[in-house]
Coordinates of C-alpha atoms in Angstrom, one line a residue:
Chain A
M1 CA 6.6 33.9 10.5
L2 CA 5.1 30.7 11.8
A3 CA 7.2 27.5 11.7
V4 CA 4.4 25.3 12.7
E5 CA 0.7 26.0 12.6
A6 CA -2.1 23.6 13.5
R7 CA -5.7 24.7 13.3
G8 CA -8.8 22.9 14.6
I9 CA -7.2 19.6 15.2
V10 CA -9.6 16.8 16.2
N11 CA -8.2 13.4 17.2
R12 CA -10.5 10.6 18.2
F13 CA -9.8 7.1 19.1
G14 CA -13.1 5.2 19.1
A15 CA -15.3 7.1 21.5
Q16 CA -12.4 8.8 23.2
V17 CA -11.8 12.4 22.0
V18 CA -8.2 13.3 22.6
H19 CA -8.1 16.7 20.9
D20 CA -11.1 18.8 20.3
H21 CA -10.4 21.7 17.9
L22 CA -7.0 22.3 19.2
D23 CA -4.8 25.1 17.9
L24 CA -1.1 25.3 17.9
E25 CA 1.3 28.1 16.7
V26 CA 5.0 28.0 16.9
R27 CA 6.9 31.1 15.7
S28 CA 10.2 30.9 13.9
G29 CA 13.2 31.0 16.2
E30 CA 11.4 30.4 19.4
A31 CA 11.5 27.4 21.8
F32 CA 8.0 26.2 22.5
G33 CA 7.2 23.8 25.3
I34 CA 4.2 21.5 25.3
V35 CA 3.0 20.4 28.8
G36 CA 0.1 18.2 29.8
G37 CA -0.9 15.5 32.2
S38 CA -0.2 11.8 31.4
G39 CA -2.7 10.7 28.7
S40 CA -3.6 14.2 27.7
G41 CA -2.4 13.6 24.1
K42 CA 1.0 15.2 23.9
S43 CA 2.6 12.5 21.9
V44 CA -0.5 12.2 19.6
L45 CA -0.2 16.0 19.0
L46 CA 3.5 15.6 18.2
R47 CA 2.8 12.7 15.8
T48 CA 0.0 14.7 14.2
V49 CA 2.3 17.7 13.6
L50 CA 5.0 15.4 12.2
G51 CA 2.7 13.9 9.7
L52 CA 2.9 10.4 11.3
H53 CA -0.7 10.5 12.3
R54 CA -3.5 12.0 10.2
P55 CA -6.0 13.9 12.4
N56 CA -9.8 13.3 12.1
E57 CA -10.2 17.0 11.4
G58 CA -8.1 20.1 11.1
E59 CA -5.0 21.1 9.2
V60 CA -1.3 21.3 10.0
R61 CA 1.1 23.7 8.3
M62 CA 4.8 23.4 8.5
F63 CA 6.7 26.4 7.0
G64 CA 3.4 27.3 5.4
T65 CA 2.9 24.0 3.7
E66 CA -0.3 22.0 4.5
I67 CA 0.9 18.5 5.3
T68 CA -2.2 16.5 6.3
H69 CA -3.0 15.7 2.7
L70 CA 0.4 15.8 1.3
G71 CA 1.6 12.9 -1.0
D72 CA 4.4 10.6 0.1
R73 CA 7.0 12.2 -2.0
A74 CA 6.4 15.8 -0.9
L75 CA 6.1 14.6 2.7
R76 CA 9.5 12.9 2.4
A77 CA 11.1 16.1 1.1
L78 CA 9.6 18.0 4.0
K79 CA 11.0 15.5 6.5
A80 CA 14.5 16.6 5.6
D81 CA 13.5 20.0 7.0
Y82 CA 12.9 19.0 10.5
G83 CA 14.6 16.7 13.1
V84 CA 12.9 14.6 15.7
T85 CA 14.0 12.8 18.9
F86 CA 11.8 10.3 20.5
Q87 CA 11.2 9.7 24.2
A88 CA 13.3 6.5 24.5
G89 CA 15.9 7.6 21.9
A90 CA 14.6 5.2 19.2
L91 CA 18.2 4.7 18.0
F92 CA 18.5 1.9 15.5
S93 CA 19.9 -0.8 17.7
S94 CA 21.6 -2.8 15.0
L95 CA 23.6 0.3 13.8
T96 CA 26.5 2.1 15.5
V97 CA 25.9 5.6 16.7
L98 CA 27.9 7.0 13.7
Q99 CA 25.8 4.9 11.3
N100 CA 22.6 6.1 13.1
V101 CA 23.6 9.7 12.4
Q102 CA 24.6 8.9 8.8
L103 CA 21.3 7.2 8.0
P104 CA 19.3 10.3 7.3
M105 CA 22.3 11.7 5.3
L106 CA 22.4 8.6 3.2
E107 CA 18.7 8.8 2.6
H108 CA 18.5 12.4 1.6
L109 CA 22.0 13.6 0.6
D110 CA 24.5 12.6 -2.0
L111 CA 27.8 12.7 -0.2
S112 CA 31.3 11.2 -0.5
A113 CA 32.4 8.7 2.1
R114 CA 34.7 11.3 3.6
A115 CA 32.1 13.9 3.8
L116 CA 29.7 11.4 5.4
D117 CA 32.2 10.4 8.1
E118 CA 33.3 13.9 8.9
L119 CA 29.8 15.4 9.0
A120 CA 28.5 12.6 11.2
L121 CA 31.5 13.1 13.5
L122 CA 30.9 16.8 13.5
K123 CA 27.3 16.2 14.7
L124 CA 28.6 13.9 17.5
Q125 CA 31.1 16.5 18.6
L126 CA 28.4 19.2 18.4
V127 CA 26.2 17.3 20.9
G128 CA 29.1 16.6 23.2
L129 CA 29.7 12.9 22.5
P130 CA 33.3 11.7 22.5
A131 CA 34.7 10.5 19.2
D132 CA 34.9 6.9 20.3
A133 CA 31.2 6.9 21.0
G134 CA 30.6 6.8 17.3
A135 CA 31.7 3.1 17.0
K136 CA 29.5 2.0 19.9
Y137 CA 26.1 0.4 19.6
P138 CA 23.1 2.0 21.3
A139 CA 22.9 -0.8 23.9
Q140 CA 26.4 0.2 25.1
L141 CA 25.4 3.8 25.8
S142 CA 24.2 5.5 29.0
G143 CA 20.8 7.2 29.2
G144 CA 22.4 10.7 28.7
M145 CA 24.5 9.5 25.8
I146 CA 21.4 8.0 24.1
K147 CA 19.6 11.4 24.4
R148 CA 22.7 13.1 22.9
A149 CA 23.0 10.5 20.1
A150 CA 19.3 10.9 19.2
L151 CA 19.9 14.7 19.1
A152 CA 22.9 14.2 16.8
R153 CA 20.7 12.1 14.5
A154 CA 18.0 14.7 14.6
L155 CA 20.5 17.3 13.6
A156 CA 22.0 15.2 10.8
L157 CA 20.5 17.2 7.9
D158 CA 21.0 20.7 9.6
P159 CA 17.2 21.2 10.1
K160 CA 15.9 24.6 11.2
L161 CA 13.2 23.0 13.2
L162 CA 13.6 20.4 15.9
F163 CA 11.0 18.4 17.7
L164 CA 12.0 16.9 21.0
D165 CA 9.9 14.4 23.0
E166 CA 11.0 14.5 26.6
P167 CA 14.6 15.4 26.0
T168 CA 15.6 15.2 29.7
A169 CA 13.2 12.5 31.0
G170 CA 14.9 9.7 32.8
L171 CA 18.2 11.5 33.4
D172 CA 19.8 12.6 36.6
P173 CA 19.5 16.3 37.4
I174 CA 23.2 17.0 36.4
S175 CA 22.9 15.2 33.0
A176 CA 19.5 16.9 32.5
A177 CA 21.0 20.3 33.1
A178 CA 23.8 19.4 30.7
I179 CA 21.2 18.6 28.0
D180 CA 19.5 21.9 28.8
D181 CA 22.8 23.8 28.3
L182 CA 23.4 21.9 25.1
L183 CA 19.9 22.9 23.8
I184 CA 20.5 26.5 24.7
R185 CA 23.8 26.5 22.9
L186 CA 22.6 24.7 19.8
R187 CA 19.7 27.0 19.6
Q188 CA 22.0 30.1 19.5
E189 CA 24.6 28.6 17.3
L190 CA 22.3 27.1 14.7
S191 CA 19.4 29.5 15.1
L192 CA 16.9 26.6 15.6
T193 CA 13.2 26.6 16.3
I194 CA 12.5 24.0 19.0
V195 CA 9.3 22.4 19.9
M196 CA 9.6 20.2 22.9
I197 CA 7.3 18.0 25.0
T198 CA 8.6 18.0 28.5
H199 CA 7.6 17.6 32.1
D200 CA 10.8 19.0 33.4
L201 CA 10.2 22.4 35.0
D202 CA 13.9 23.1 34.9
T203 CA 13.9 22.7 31.1
I204 CA 10.8 24.8 30.7
F205 CA 12.0 27.7 32.8
R206 CA 15.5 27.7 31.3
N207 CA 14.8 26.9 27.7
C208 CA 11.2 27.8 26.6
D209 CA 10.0 31.2 25.4
R210 CA 6.4 30.1 25.3
V211 CA 4.5 27.2 26.7
G212 CA 1.4 25.4 25.6
V213 CA -0.6 23.4 28.1
I214 CA -3.0 20.7 27.0
V215 CA -6.0 21.0 29.2
D216 CA -9.6 20.0 28.5
R217 CA -8.5 18.7 25.0
K218 CA -7.3 22.1 23.9
L219 CA -4.0 23.9 24.0
V220 CA -3.7 26.9 26.3
T221 CA -0.7 29.0 25.0
D222 CA 1.0 31.9 26.7
S223 CA 4.4 33.3 27.4
L224 CA 6.3 31.8 30.4
A225 CA 5.5 34.7 32.6
G226 CA 1.8 34.6 31.5
I227 CA 1.1 30.9 31.8
V228 CA 2.0 30.6 35.5
D229 CA -0.9 33.0 36.3
H230 CA -3.5 31.1 34.2
P231 CA -6.5 30.3 36.4
H232 CA -7.0 26.8 35.2
P233 CA -6.7 24.5 38.2
W234 CA -4.4 21.9 36.5
I235 CA -2.0 24.7 35.3
Q236 CA -2.1 26.2 38.8
S237 CA -1.2 23.0 40.5
Y238 CA 1.4 22.2 37.8
F239 CA 3.3 25.5 38.2
H240 CA 2.5 26.2 41.8
G241 CA 2.7 22.6 43.3
E242 CA 5.2 21.4 45.7
R243 CA 7.8 20.6 43.0
A244 CA 7.4 24.0 41.4
R245 CA 8.0 25.9 44.6
R246 CA 11.8 25.6 44.6
F247 CA 11.8 27.6 41.4
G248 CA 10.3 30.5 43.3
V249 CA 7.3 30.7 41.0
A250 CA 5.1 32.7 43.3
H251 CA 1.7 34.1 42.2
G252 CA 2.0 37.5 40.7
T253 CA 5.8 37.5 40.2
Chain B
M1 CA 25.8 11.6 -10.3
H2 CA 28.1 14.0 -12.0
P3 CA 27.7 17.7 -11.7
N4 CA 26.8 19.2 -15.0
P5 CA 28.8 22.1 -16.3
D6 CA 26.1 24.7 -15.7
K7 CA 25.7 23.6 -12.1
A8 CA 29.5 23.7 -11.5
S9 CA 29.4 27.5 -11.6
I10 CA 26.6 27.9 -9.1
H11 CA 28.6 27.6 -5.9
L12 CA 32.1 28.7 -6.9
T13 CA 33.0 31.6 -9.2
I14 CA 36.7 31.3 -9.9
V15 CA 38.9 34.2 -11.0
G16 CA 42.6 33.4 -11.3
D17 CA 44.5 36.7 -10.7
G18 CA 48.2 36.0 -11.0
E19 CA 49.4 34.6 -7.7
T20 CA 45.9 34.9 -6.1
L21 CA 43.0 32.6 -6.8
C22 CA 39.7 34.4 -6.0
V23 CA 36.8 32.2 -5.2
T24 CA 33.4 33.8 -4.8
L25 CA 30.8 31.7 -3.0
G26 CA 27.3 31.6 -4.3
G27 CA 24.0 29.8 -4.3
H28 CA 23.0 27.9 -1.2
W29 CA 25.6 26.2 1.0
R30 CA 23.3 23.8 2.7
S31 CA 23.3 20.1 3.5
R32 CA 21.4 19.3 0.4
E33 CA 24.0 20.9 -1.9
V34 CA 27.1 19.7 -0.1
G35 CA 27.5 16.7 -2.3
D36 CA 27.7 18.9 -5.4
I37 CA 29.8 21.6 -3.6
E38 CA 32.4 18.9 -2.5
R39 CA 32.8 17.7 -6.1
E40 CA 33.3 21.3 -7.3
I41 CA 35.9 21.9 -4.6
D42 CA 37.8 18.7 -5.4
A43 CA 37.8 19.7 -9.1
L44 CA 39.6 23.0 -8.3
D45 CA 43.1 23.4 -9.7
F46 CA 45.4 25.3 -7.3
S47 CA 48.7 24.5 -9.1
S48 CA 49.6 27.9 -10.4
H49 CA 48.6 30.0 -7.4
R50 CA 50.0 30.9 -4.1
R51 CA 47.1 32.5 -2.3
L52 CA 43.5 31.7 -2.0
R53 CA 41.0 34.5 -1.4
I54 CA 37.5 33.4 -0.4
I55 CA 34.8 35.9 -1.1
V56 CA 31.9 35.0 1.1
G57 CA 29.3 37.5 -0.1
A58 CA 25.8 36.9 1.0
V59 CA 26.2 33.2 1.5
V60 CA 25.2 31.9 4.9
P61 CA 26.4 28.3 5.1
D62 CA 24.7 25.9 7.5
L63 CA 26.9 23.3 9.3
A64 CA 27.3 21.0 6.4
G65 CA 28.0 24.1 4.2
A66 CA 30.5 25.3 6.7
W67 CA 32.2 21.9 6.5
A68 CA 32.5 22.4 2.8
V69 CA 34.0 25.9 3.2
R70 CA 36.5 24.4 5.7
R71 CA 37.2 21.6 3.1
L72 CA 38.1 24.3 0.6
E73 CA 40.5 25.9 3.1
Q74 CA 42.1 22.6 3.8
R75 CA 42.5 21.6 0.2
A76 CA 44.3 25.0 -0.5
A77 CA 46.4 24.6 2.6
E78 CA 47.5 21.1 1.5
R79 CA 48.8 22.6 -1.7
G80 CA 50.7 25.2 0.2
L81 CA 48.4 28.2 -0.5
S82 CA 47.7 30.8 2.1
V83 CA 44.1 31.5 2.7
D84 CA 42.4 34.8 3.4
Y85 CA 38.8 36.1 3.3
E86 CA 37.2 39.1 1.8
G87 CA 34.5 39.7 4.3
E88 CA 33.9 37.8 7.5
R89 CA 34.8 34.2 7.8
P90 CA 31.4 32.6 8.5
V91 CA 30.8 31.9 12.1
T92 CA 29.6 28.4 11.4
V93 CA 33.0 27.6 10.0
A94 CA 34.5 28.5 13.3
L95 CA 32.0 26.1 14.9
V96 CA 33.1 23.3 12.7
D97 CA 36.7 24.1 13.5
A98 CA 35.9 23.9 17.2
A99 CA 34.0 20.7 16.8
L100 CA 36.3 18.8 14.5
G101 CA 39.6 20.3 15.7
D102 CA 42.6 18.8 14.0
A103 CA 41.6 17.0 10.9
A104 CA 44.1 14.3 11.8
A105 CA 42.0 13.4 14.8
V106 CA 39.3 12.4 12.4
S107 CA 39.7 8.8 11.6
A108 CA 37.4 6.0 11.0
P109 CA 37.0 3.6 13.9
P110 CA 39.5 0.8 13.5
A111 CA 38.2 -2.2 11.7
A112 CA 38.0 -5.4 13.7
S113 CA 41.3 -7.2 13.4
R114 CA 41.3 -10.2 11.2
G115 CA 43.4 -13.2 12.3
S116 CA 44.5 -16.2 10.2
V117 CA 42.2 -18.9 9.0
L118 CA 43.5 -21.1 11.8
S119 CA 42.6 -18.7 14.6
A120 CA 39.2 -18.1 13.0
L121 CA 38.6 -21.8 13.1
G122 CA 39.8 -22.0 16.7
H123 CA 37.5 -19.2 17.7
R124 CA 34.6 -20.8 15.9
A125 CA 35.3 -24.2 17.6
F126 CA 35.5 -22.5 21.1
D127 CA 32.3 -20.5 20.4
T128 CA 30.5 -23.7 19.3
A129 CA 31.7 -25.6 22.4
R130 CA 30.7 -22.8 24.7
D131 CA 27.3 -22.7 23.0
W132 CA 26.7 -26.4 23.6
R133 CA 27.9 -26.1 27.2
D134 CA 25.5 -23.1 27.8
G135 CA 22.7 -25.0 26.2
L136 CA 23.3 -28.1 28.4
A137 CA 23.6 -25.8 31.5
F138 CA 20.2 -24.3 30.5
L139 CA 18.6 -27.7 30.1
G140 CA 20.1 -28.8 33.5
E141 CA 18.8 -25.7 35.2
A142 CA 15.3 -26.1 33.7
T143 CA 15.3 -29.7 34.8
V144 CA 16.2 -28.8 38.4
R145 CA 13.6 -26.1 38.5
F146 CA 11.1 -28.5 37.1
L147 CA 11.8 -31.2 39.7
R148 CA 11.7 -28.7 42.5
G149 CA 8.5 -27.2 41.2
V150 CA 6.8 -30.6 41.2
F151 CA 6.6 -30.5 45.0
D152 CA 5.6 -26.9 45.2
R153 CA 2.1 -26.0 44.3
R154 CA 2.9 -22.4 43.7
A155 CA 5.4 -23.2 41.0
W156 CA 2.7 -24.7 38.9
H157 CA 1.3 -22.2 36.5
P158 CA -1.8 -23.9 35.1
I159 CA -3.2 -20.9 33.4
S160 CA 0.1 -20.2 31.7
V161 CA 0.4 -23.8 30.6
A162 CA -3.1 -23.8 29.3
R163 CA -2.4 -20.7 27.2
H164 CA 0.6 -22.4 25.7
V165 CA -1.3 -25.5 24.9
Y166 CA -3.8 -23.3 23.1
D167 CA -1.2 -21.3 21.3
T168 CA 1.0 -24.1 20.3
G169 CA -1.6 -26.9 20.0
I170 CA -5.2 -25.9 19.3
T171 CA -4.3 -23.1 16.8
A172 CA -1.9 -25.4 15.0
I173 CA -4.6 -28.1 14.3
P174 CA -5.7 -26.8 10.8
I175 CA -2.2 -26.6 9.3
V176 CA -1.0 -29.8 10.9
A177 CA -4.1 -31.7 9.7
L178 CA -3.7 -30.2 6.2
I179 CA -0.1 -31.2 5.9
A180 CA -0.6 -34.7 7.3
F181 CA -3.4 -35.2 4.7
L182 CA -1.2 -34.0 1.8
I183 CA 1.8 -36.1 2.9
S184 CA -0.2 -39.3 3.3
V185 CA -1.7 -38.7 -0.2
I186 CA 1.8 -38.3 -1.6
I187 CA 3.0 -41.5 0.1
A188 CA 0.0 -43.5 -1.1
Y189 CA 0.3 -42.2 -4.6
M190 CA 4.0 -42.9 -4.9
G191 CA 3.5 -46.3 -3.3
A192 CA 0.6 -47.2 -5.5
Q193 CA 2.6 -46.4 -8.7
Q194 CA 5.5 -48.7 -7.7
L195 CA 3.6 -51.5 -6.0
R196 CA 1.1 -51.8 -8.8
K197 CA 3.9 -53.1 -11.0
F198 CA 4.1 -56.2 -8.7
G199 CA 0.4 -56.5 -8.3
A200 CA 0.9 -55.7 -4.6
D201 CA -1.6 -52.8 -4.5
I202 CA -2.9 -53.9 -1.1
F203 CA 0.5 -53.1 0.5
V204 CA 0.0 -49.4 -0.1
V205 CA -2.2 -49.5 2.9
D206 CA 0.7 -51.0 5.0
L207 CA 3.0 -48.3 3.6
V208 CA 0.7 -45.5 4.6
T209 CA -0.2 -46.8 8.0
V210 CA 3.2 -47.7 9.1
G211 CA 4.9 -44.7 7.5
V212 CA 2.5 -42.2 9.0
L213 CA 2.1 -43.8 12.4
R214 CA 5.8 -44.6 13.0
E215 CA 7.5 -41.6 11.3
M216 CA 5.8 -39.1 9.2
G217 CA 3.0 -38.1 11.5
V218 CA 5.1 -37.2 14.5
L219 CA 8.1 -35.9 12.5
L220 CA 6.1 -33.5 10.3
T221 CA 4.1 -32.3 13.3
A222 CA 7.3 -31.6 15.2
I223 CA 8.8 -29.7 12.3
I224 CA 5.7 -27.6 11.8
V225 CA 5.6 -26.8 15.5
A226 CA 9.3 -26.0 15.6
G227 CA 8.7 -23.5 12.8
R228 CA 5.6 -22.0 14.4
S229 CA 6.2 -22.2 18.1
G230 CA 10.0 -22.5 18.4
S231 CA 10.3 -19.2 16.6
A232 CA 7.5 -17.7 18.7
F233 CA 9.2 -18.7 21.9
A234 CA 12.5 -17.2 20.9
A235 CA 11.0 -14.0 19.6
E236 CA 8.7 -13.5 22.6
I237 CA 11.3 -14.1 25.2
G238 CA 13.9 -12.2 23.2
A239 CA 11.7 -9.1 22.9
M240 CA 11.1 -9.4 26.7
N241 CA 14.8 -9.5 27.1
L242 CA 15.4 -6.4 25.0
N243 CA 12.6 -4.6 27.0
E244 CA 14.3 -5.5 30.3
E245 CA 11.2 -7.5 31.3
V246 CA 13.3 -10.6 32.1
D247 CA 15.5 -8.5 34.4
A248 CA 12.3 -7.1 36.0
L249 CA 11.2 -10.7 36.7
R250 CA 14.5 -11.5 38.3
A251 CA 14.4 -8.3 40.4
T252 CA 10.9 -9.3 41.6
G253 CA 12.4 -12.5 42.8
V254 CA 10.7 -14.6 40.1
Q255 CA 12.8 -17.2 38.3
P256 CA 12.5 -16.5 34.6
I257 CA 13.0 -20.2 33.9
E258 CA 10.0 -21.0 36.1
V259 CA 7.6 -18.6 34.5
L260 CA 8.9 -18.4 31.0
V261 CA 10.5 -21.7 30.1
L262 CA 8.7 -24.4 32.1
P263 CA 5.1 -23.4 31.1
R264 CA 6.1 -23.4 27.5
A265 CA 7.9 -26.7 27.7
L266 CA 5.0 -28.3 29.6
G267 CA 2.4 -26.8 27.3
L268 CA 4.3 -28.2 24.3
V269 CA 4.8 -31.6 25.9
I270 CA 1.0 -31.8 26.3
A271 CA 0.2 -30.3 22.9
L272 CA 2.6 -32.1 20.6
P273 CA 1.4 -35.7 21.3
L274 CA -2.2 -34.5 20.9
L275 CA -1.3 -32.9 17.6
T276 CA 0.5 -36.1 16.5
V277 CA -2.7 -38.1 17.2
I278 CA -4.6 -35.8 14.9
A279 CA -1.9 -35.9 12.3
D280 CA -2.0 -39.7 12.4
A281 CA -5.8 -39.9 12.1
V282 CA -5.9 -37.4 9.2
G283 CA -3.0 -39.1 7.5
I284 CA -4.7 -42.5 7.6
L285 CA -7.9 -40.9 6.4
G286 CA -6.0 -39.3 3.5
G287 CA -4.5 -42.6 2.5
G288 CA -7.9 -44.2 2.6
L289 CA -9.3 -41.6 0.3
L290 CA -6.5 -42.0 -2.2
C291 CA -6.8 -45.8 -2.2
N292 CA -10.5 -45.5 -2.8
V293 CA -10.1 -43.1 -5.7
L294 CA -6.9 -44.4 -7.3
L295 CA -7.1 -48.2 -6.6
D296 CA -10.9 -48.6 -6.4
M297 CA -10.4 -50.1 -2.9
P298 CA -13.6 -50.1 -0.9
L299 CA -13.2 -48.2 2.4
V300 CA -14.2 -51.2 4.4
Q301 CA -11.4 -53.2 2.9
Y302 CA -9.0 -50.3 3.6
V303 CA -10.0 -50.2 7.3
Q304 CA -9.6 -54.0 7.6
R305 CA -6.2 -53.8 6.1
V306 CA -5.2 -50.9 8.3
D307 CA -6.2 -52.9 11.3
E308 CA -4.1 -55.9 10.2
S309 CA -1.1 -53.8 9.4
I310 CA -0.9 -52.1 12.8
G311 CA 1.3 -54.1 15.1
D312 CA 1.3 -53.9 18.9
Y313 CA 3.8 -51.0 18.9
T314 CA 3.3 -49.2 15.6
F315 CA 1.3 -46.3 17.1
W316 CA 3.2 -46.1 20.3
V317 CA 6.6 -46.0 18.6
G318 CA 5.5 -42.8 16.9
I319 CA 3.7 -41.1 19.8
I320 CA 6.5 -41.8 22.3
K321 CA 8.8 -39.5 20.4
A322 CA 6.4 -36.5 20.6
P323 CA 7.2 -35.4 24.2
V324 CA 10.9 -35.7 23.5
F325 CA 10.6 -33.6 20.4
A326 CA 8.5 -31.1 22.4
I327 CA 11.1 -30.7 25.0
L328 CA 13.8 -30.2 22.4
I329 CA 11.8 -27.5 20.6
A330 CA 10.8 -25.7 23.8
I331 CA 14.3 -25.8 25.3
V332 CA 16.0 -24.6 22.1
G333 CA 13.4 -21.8 21.5
T334 CA 13.4 -20.5 25.0
F335 CA 17.2 -20.8 25.4
R336 CA 17.8 -18.7 22.2
G337 CA 15.3 -16.2 23.4
M338 CA 17.1 -15.8 26.7
Q339 CA 20.4 -15.2 24.8
V340 CA 19.1 -12.1 23.0
R341 CA 21.1 -9.0 24.1
G342 CA 21.2 -5.5 22.9
S343 CA 19.9 -5.2 19.4
S344 CA 17.0 -6.1 17.2
R345 CA 19.4 -7.8 14.8
E346 CA 20.3 -10.3 17.6
L347 CA 16.6 -11.0 18.0
G348 CA 16.2 -11.9 14.4
R349 CA 19.5 -13.9 14.3
L350 CA 18.6 -16.0 17.4
T351 CA 15.1 -16.6 16.3
T352 CA 16.5 -18.1 13.0
V353 CA 19.0 -20.1 15.0
A354 CA 16.2 -21.4 17.3
V355 CA 14.2 -22.7 14.3
V356 CA 17.1 -24.2 12.4
Q357 CA 18.5 -25.9 15.5
S358 CA 15.3 -27.3 16.8
I359 CA 14.4 -28.8 13.4
F360 CA 17.9 -30.3 13.2
L361 CA 17.7 -31.7 16.8
V362 CA 14.3 -33.2 16.1
I363 CA 15.5 -35.0 13.0
L364 CA 18.7 -36.1 14.8
A365 CA 16.6 -37.5 17.7
D366 CA 14.3 -39.2 15.2
A367 CA 17.3 -41.0 13.7
L368 CA 18.5 -42.1 17.1
F369 CA 15.1 -43.4 17.9
A370 CA 15.1 -45.4 14.7
V371 CA 18.3 -47.0 15.6
L372 CA 17.1 -47.7 19.1
F373 CA 13.8 -49.3 18.0
M374 CA 15.7 -51.5 15.5
E375 CA 18.0 -52.7 18.2
I376 CA 15.2 -53.6 20.6
D377 CA 13.3 -55.1 17.6
I378 CA 10.0 -53.2 17.6

């Protein structure tokens, strides 16, 4: 079964064509990595799939529902089914971390104050934040803690599908590895489907089952083992460049 | 929202069997239903039983659902019931156990301690004093930077100053002119109504001319500019602060005061007197129009009377205040912008503070000027 399916997506900004009949398929239960050069339209693709941006052409299905022409109310209900984290965290700066996690719950669920507190705290514990972090404001958190808090907010409604925009960007290798571990653990425990935009080769090799690379305004999708052998020059230099070498990604292995 | 009776049986099927209370889980145990499930659990009556048997069946709770299962266990345990399962205890419940641990550890963050009224007053006084001290320090630093910059060609930022003259001055002309026109019409109209009773219609002209030139022209212009540009200064610099742009400037070795504060202050010092001249002109024009329409006064006579009523200092008394008001507005706006830290709420709060304080300071300064001019008899 497909969790996310996008067909023939065309996105144009003025004369600039970002996506030209791009296709995307994400299977239920898999972790799907989206890779691409700066400015190749990764974030636009994510915004399109999330229903935040309406494509010029093409259709997007989430759990089988076509969303590009969905009304506000139906789209709102659908938004409870997936969680999103944004590149810079996008935590609400005037709310504490706990209130940040509670905001989607208040919006979509009808809970008692006790349930609200405990469930929010549960999510914080789940992503490995200490209990006292809940009372802090986003400005008081470190980069790694912001990523975790954003993850906790994305998990607030127990979604089956998680979209992550650069979950490890801007973190030191140890914190990034900790986030990778966390994602692997959460995926097992909560049987999540994860779609992530990332540049971090570590994250791709440890977490992703399949990878889609945006080249020439289209998405080239293959398994991890398959994609490294793709002949496209950008993909070659991405997976076989200087930085990739330490992972031992040699041609043909 | 109250659970209706039909719904109450969806998640829990209860069979009391002597000592044992059998609860069969049903329906979906997901986040969306947890509100209802919790109410059903809280409505359960354990009083006549000693054991709780939870029959899981085919239910697969998600994390929120697992929290509800755990809540059911806890409620039973609180009443002294022993809990067992028919079938496996859902794995997600164990996950919640691990995450939440001891329920006692779950406590709301302590509320900020509240002192007495007296201590609150003291805190407030100290905060206000510190605020004024910081403001004065800021003004002092800006002055020192300005004086140093005068002798350093590189510290002049003519393009930046020009931009601020445009943003705060040129673009404000329409609204300033419109308001000056309306205000002078109001003054002339009110004056005409009263002065007509004494047959002193001609003094309406004096009223409009002196009122607009000495006070209303510059004061209204300053208040409009404080609302437009004081808020813009605070919001722009505040957003730069949130975005770490101000830190980036410092790290580059550029003084934020030099590039952010001084060009704005200088631009406003140039723009506000010019705006005031426009407001004065449009104000006198408006008065003339009303006198012509309402009092049948020929425009030639109006202009003659205006000329007679303007003393040596009437115009200068008004215009001299404009640069002072400009500095007050610019310093308050930029100072509040520099104070923004951490959150978007702070940005909104300090922008509001900037506007309110700059208007207050403008009016206060105007009052002081009035006293001063009276003392020196002009």
